XYZ file of C-alpha atoms in Angstrom:
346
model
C 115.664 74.222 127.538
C 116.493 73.042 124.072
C 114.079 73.977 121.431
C 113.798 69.779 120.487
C 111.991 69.609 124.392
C 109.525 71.909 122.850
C 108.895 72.100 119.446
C 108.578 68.642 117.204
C 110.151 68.827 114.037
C 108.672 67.309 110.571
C 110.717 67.220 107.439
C 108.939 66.771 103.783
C 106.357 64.729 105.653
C 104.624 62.273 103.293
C 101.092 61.674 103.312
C 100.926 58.582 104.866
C 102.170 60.771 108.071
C 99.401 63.675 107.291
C 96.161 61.182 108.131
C 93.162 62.072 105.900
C 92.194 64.964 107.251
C 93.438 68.175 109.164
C 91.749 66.735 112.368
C 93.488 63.432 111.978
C 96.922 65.404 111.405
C 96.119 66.933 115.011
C 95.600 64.115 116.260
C 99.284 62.902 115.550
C 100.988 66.306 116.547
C 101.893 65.651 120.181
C 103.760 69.521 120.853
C 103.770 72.647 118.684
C 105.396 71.744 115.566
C 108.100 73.070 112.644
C 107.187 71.211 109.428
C 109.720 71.631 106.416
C 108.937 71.447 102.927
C 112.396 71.860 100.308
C 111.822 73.886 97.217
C 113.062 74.495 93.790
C 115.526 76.993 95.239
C 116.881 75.804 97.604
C 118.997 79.062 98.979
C 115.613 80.878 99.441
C 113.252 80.052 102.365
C 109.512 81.666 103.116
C 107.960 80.942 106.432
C 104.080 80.560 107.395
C 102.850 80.533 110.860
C 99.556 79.057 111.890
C 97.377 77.981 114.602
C 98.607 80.313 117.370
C 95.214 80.153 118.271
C 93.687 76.787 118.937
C 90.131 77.581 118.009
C 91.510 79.209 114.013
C 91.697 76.455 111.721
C 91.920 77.943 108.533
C 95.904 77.629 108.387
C 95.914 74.118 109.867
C 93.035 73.249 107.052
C 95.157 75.078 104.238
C 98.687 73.619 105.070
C 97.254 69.841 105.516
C 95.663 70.350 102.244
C 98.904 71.682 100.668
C 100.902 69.112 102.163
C 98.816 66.323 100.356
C 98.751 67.103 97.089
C 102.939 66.988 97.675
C 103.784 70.202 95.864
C 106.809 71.665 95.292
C 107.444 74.986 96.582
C 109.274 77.482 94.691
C 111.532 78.390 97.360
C 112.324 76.342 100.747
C 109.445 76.519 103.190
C 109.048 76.944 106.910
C 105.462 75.869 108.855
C 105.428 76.480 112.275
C 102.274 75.293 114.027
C 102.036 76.722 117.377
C 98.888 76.447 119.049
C 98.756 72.570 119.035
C 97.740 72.184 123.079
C 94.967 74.417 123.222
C 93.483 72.752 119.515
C 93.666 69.629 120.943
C 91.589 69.984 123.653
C 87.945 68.174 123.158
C 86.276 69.191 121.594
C 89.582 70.381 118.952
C 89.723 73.049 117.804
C 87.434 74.546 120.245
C 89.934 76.972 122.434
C 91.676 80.322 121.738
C 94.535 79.415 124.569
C 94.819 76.479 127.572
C 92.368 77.170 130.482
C 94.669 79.456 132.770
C 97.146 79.826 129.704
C 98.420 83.055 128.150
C 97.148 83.998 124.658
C 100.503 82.742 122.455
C 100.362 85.568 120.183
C 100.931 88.054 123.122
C 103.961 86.056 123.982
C 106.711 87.120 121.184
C 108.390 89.698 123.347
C 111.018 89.173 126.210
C 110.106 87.997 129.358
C 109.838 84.508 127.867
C 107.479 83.744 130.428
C 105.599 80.226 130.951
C 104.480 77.281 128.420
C 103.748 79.626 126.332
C 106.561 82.186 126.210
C 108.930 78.850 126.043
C 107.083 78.143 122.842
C 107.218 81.553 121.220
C 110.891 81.620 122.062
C 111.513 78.739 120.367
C 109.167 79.727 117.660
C 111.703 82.295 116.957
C 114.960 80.595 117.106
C 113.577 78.391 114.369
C 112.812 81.286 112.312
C 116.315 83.139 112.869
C 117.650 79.931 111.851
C 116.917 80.757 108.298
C 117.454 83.536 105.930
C 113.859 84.410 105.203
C 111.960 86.044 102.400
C 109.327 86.683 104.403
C 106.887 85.704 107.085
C 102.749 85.309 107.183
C 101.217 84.528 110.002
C 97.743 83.226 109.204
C 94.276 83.368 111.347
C 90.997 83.374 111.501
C 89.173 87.074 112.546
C 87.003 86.229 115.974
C 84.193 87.108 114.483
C 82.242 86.683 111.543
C 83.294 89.053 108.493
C 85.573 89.801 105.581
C 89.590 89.016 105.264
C 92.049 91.295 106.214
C 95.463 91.828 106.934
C 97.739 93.432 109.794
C 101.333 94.595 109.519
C 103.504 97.365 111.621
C 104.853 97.834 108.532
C 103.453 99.714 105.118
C 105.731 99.227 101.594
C 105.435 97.534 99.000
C 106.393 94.137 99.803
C 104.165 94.067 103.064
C 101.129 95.653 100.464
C 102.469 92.586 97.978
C 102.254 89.348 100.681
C 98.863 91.122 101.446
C 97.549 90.645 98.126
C 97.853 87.038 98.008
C 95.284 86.692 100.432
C 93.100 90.386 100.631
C 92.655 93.722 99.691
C 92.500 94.931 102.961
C 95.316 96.131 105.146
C 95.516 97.323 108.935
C 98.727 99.134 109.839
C 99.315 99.758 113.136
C 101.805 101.501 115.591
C 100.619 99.179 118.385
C 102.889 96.829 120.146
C 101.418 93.927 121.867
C 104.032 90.762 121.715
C 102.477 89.443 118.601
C 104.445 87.523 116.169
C 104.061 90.057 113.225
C 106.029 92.493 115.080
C 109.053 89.889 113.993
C 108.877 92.901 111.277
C 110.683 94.460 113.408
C 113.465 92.273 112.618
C 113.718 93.236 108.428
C 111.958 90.146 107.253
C 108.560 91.734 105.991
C 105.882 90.270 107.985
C 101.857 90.024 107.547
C 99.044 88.853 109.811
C 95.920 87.203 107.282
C 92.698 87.269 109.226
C 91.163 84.999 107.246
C 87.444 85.522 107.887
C 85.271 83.497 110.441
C 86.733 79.913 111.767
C 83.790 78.345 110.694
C 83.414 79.596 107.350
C 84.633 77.609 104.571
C 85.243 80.535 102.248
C 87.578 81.588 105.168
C 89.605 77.892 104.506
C 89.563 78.629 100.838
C 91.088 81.562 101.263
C 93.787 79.894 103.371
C 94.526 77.440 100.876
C 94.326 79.820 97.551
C 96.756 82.156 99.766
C 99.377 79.415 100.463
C 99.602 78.231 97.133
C 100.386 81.761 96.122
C 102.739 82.186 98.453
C 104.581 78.557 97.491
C 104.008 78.796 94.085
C 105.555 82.303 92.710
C 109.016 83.382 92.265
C 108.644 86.985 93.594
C 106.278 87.571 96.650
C 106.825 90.978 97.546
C 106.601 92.813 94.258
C 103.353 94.924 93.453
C 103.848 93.934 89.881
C 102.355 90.795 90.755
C 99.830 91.407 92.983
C 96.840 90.483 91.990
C 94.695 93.491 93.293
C 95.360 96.706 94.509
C 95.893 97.029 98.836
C 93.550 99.474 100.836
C 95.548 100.499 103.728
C 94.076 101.731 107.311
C 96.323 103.311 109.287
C 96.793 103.222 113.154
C 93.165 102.310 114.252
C 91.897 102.585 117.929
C 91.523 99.882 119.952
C 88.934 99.148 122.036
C 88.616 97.275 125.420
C 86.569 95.763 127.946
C 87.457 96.124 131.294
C 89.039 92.708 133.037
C 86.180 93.075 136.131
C 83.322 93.628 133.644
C 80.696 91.791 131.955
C 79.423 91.955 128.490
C 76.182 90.279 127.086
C 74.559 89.975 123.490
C 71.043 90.412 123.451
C 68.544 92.509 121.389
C 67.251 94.155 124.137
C 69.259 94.548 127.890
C 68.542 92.842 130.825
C 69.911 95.193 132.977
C 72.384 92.624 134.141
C 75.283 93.333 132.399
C 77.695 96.638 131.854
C 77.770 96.133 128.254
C 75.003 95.118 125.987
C 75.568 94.212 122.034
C 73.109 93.189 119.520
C 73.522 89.746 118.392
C 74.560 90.402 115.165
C 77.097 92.961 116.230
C 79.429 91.184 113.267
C 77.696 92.493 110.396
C 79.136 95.704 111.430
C 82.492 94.436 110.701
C 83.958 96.756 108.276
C 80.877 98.842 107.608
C 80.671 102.218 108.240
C 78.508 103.829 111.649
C 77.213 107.025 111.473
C 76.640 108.948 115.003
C 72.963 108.389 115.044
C 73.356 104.291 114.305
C 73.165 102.793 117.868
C 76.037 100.071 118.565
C 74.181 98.691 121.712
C 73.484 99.672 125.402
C 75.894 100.557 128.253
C 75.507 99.751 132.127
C 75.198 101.873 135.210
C 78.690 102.036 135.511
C 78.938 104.410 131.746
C 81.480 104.141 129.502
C 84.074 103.952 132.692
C 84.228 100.161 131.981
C 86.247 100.844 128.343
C 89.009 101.650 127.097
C 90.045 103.588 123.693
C 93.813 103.212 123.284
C 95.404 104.360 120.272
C 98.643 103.665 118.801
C 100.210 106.287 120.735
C 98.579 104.249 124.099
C 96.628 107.812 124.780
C 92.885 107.012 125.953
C 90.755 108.193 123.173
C 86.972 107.016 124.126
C 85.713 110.932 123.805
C 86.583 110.868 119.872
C 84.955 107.023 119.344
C 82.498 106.112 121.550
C 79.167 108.146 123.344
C 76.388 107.670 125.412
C 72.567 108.374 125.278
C 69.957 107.507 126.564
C 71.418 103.976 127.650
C 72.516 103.527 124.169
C 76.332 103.822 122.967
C 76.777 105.507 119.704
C 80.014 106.729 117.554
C 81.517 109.895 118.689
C 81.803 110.611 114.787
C 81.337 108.070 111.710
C 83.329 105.159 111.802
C 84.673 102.001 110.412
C 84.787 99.266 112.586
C 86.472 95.825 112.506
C 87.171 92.339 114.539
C 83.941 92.839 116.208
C 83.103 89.668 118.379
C 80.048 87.635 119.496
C 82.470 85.507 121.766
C 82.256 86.947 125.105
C 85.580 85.378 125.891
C 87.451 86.661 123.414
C 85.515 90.278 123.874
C 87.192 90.326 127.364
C 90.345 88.847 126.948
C 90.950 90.487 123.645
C 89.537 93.226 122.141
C 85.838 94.812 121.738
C 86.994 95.728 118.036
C 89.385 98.310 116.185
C 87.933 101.497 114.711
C 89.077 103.948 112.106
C 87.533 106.903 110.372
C 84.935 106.250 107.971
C 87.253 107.440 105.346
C 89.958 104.980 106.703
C 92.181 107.520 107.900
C 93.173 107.479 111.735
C 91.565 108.613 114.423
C 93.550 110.931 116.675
């Protein structure tokens, strides 16, 4: 299958082809889509993907934005828009993936399996195409909280495209088919979790972000960051079980195996001591998680305990991309952890 049968391809698009707004724009985009933008220099090229994730608009908000005002880049630039099925669903921008479908950003990796691994193998043609700089991938965190950043990858130039969004960076040894493992491939690479999708300091972040990243010679020197990068390395991950349920409620009902608080989010990179409750666990105990670190060894002893009915830290942590979506908590992630002190948990 030739990568025109799947992607749509936009060149310097005026604004006349935009519509007024980002939901407009959607509107018009009938398959996942490469938009091109030529810069200053043109024998440099810097590539931004967005919208894996159908319900993360913060990209899709930043780029339409960016493509209005009819800027110039400094270097050649490369949008790839991926998630375009799933955001178009009523109502848009409502849906992490297609009912059924397979969670894009799980799909970079060989077997190019289905819609979606079709996509993300075309995804990356388009981006070997080029002789990149660099590459962001930019989303919104599934929860409420602040921005961050994920690479596999910590130097310089990965701490340098973090600062043009955050001062927060996750590194991780973890390898789950994600597009910011394209690392792998020499072309530093950063994930931007832009905050929560609904939060429009998370789409100002976007937008301040991209015209960083458009607007400055050198992206991947600290000289010109503007803020210094706090790095956490290798955090645990933890997970719900496929078969199990999860509620949020300030006090259990008995009903479910897990129980959170409903405002389990402001937790989100805070610290937990081992007497701060997290919520309540089921009958079934702690058997219904998972604790897999970057080394894929179970680890729940050294994060997670139980009494009483209540869960509580096995020792003080930080936690982050804690949910209130019970979708996402089951088809995802619970949330990551690290020490309190940032440093891994082993």
């Amino acid at each position: 299958m030739s990568n025109s049968n799947v992607l749509d391809y936009l060149n310097d698009p005026s604004p006349r082809t935009l519509g007024r707004s980002p939901l407009e724009w959607l509107d018009r985009l009938h398959k996942p889509t490469v938009v091109r933008v030529a810069g200053r220099d043109r024998s440099r090229t810097r590539a931004m993907a967005t919208l894996l994730h159908g319900n993360e608009p913060s990209g899709l908000f930043a780029l339409h934005r960016w493509l209005l005002e009819q800027q110039t880049p400094e270097v050649n630039m490369l949008f790839l828009l991926g998630g375009v099925y799933p955001a178009k669903i009523p109502p848009a921008l409502s849906l992490r993936q297609l009912p059924e479908g397979r969670d894009l950003n799980r799909c970079f990796k060989e077997p190019f399996e289905g819609e979606e691994g079709a996509i993300a193998e075309a995804m990356l043609a388009e981006l070997r195409k080029e002789n990149l700089e660099c590459l962001l991938d930019v989303h919104n965190t599934s929860g409420t909280g602040p921005a961050f950043a994920v690479t596999i990858t910590n130097d310089g130039a990965h701490q340098a495209l973090t600062s043009l969004f955050t001062d927060r960076l996750i590194m991780t040894d973890l390898r789950l088919g994600a597009l910011m493992e394209y690392s792998e491939q020499e072309v530093p690479t950063v994930t931007i979790e832009c905050g929560g999708s609904q939060d429009d300091l998370a789409h100002q972040l976007a937008y301040d972000g991209l015209v960083r990243y458009t607007s400055r010679p050198d992206v991947l020197s600290l000289e010109t960051a503007d803020w210094d990068v706090a790095v956490l390395r290798n955090p645990i991950r933890v997970e719900l079980a496929p078969e199990a349920t999860i509620e949020y409620r300030l006090e259990p009902t008995g009903q479910a195996d897990l129980t959170f608080p409903p405002d389990i989010e402001h937790r989100n990179f805070g610290i937990v001591s081992p007497d701060e409750p997290l919520g309540w666990i089921g009958e079934k105990g702690l058997s219904v998680l998972t604790a897999i670190g970057h080394n894929r060894t179970e680890n729940m002893e050294r994060i997670l305990r139980v009494k009483n009915g209540q869960i509580y830290p096995a020792q003080a942590i930080k936690a982050f991309m804690i949910t209130t979506n019970p979708i996402i908590a089951k088809s995802d992630c619970l949330f990551y952890a690290v020490k309190a002190t940032g440093e891994p948990i082993f």
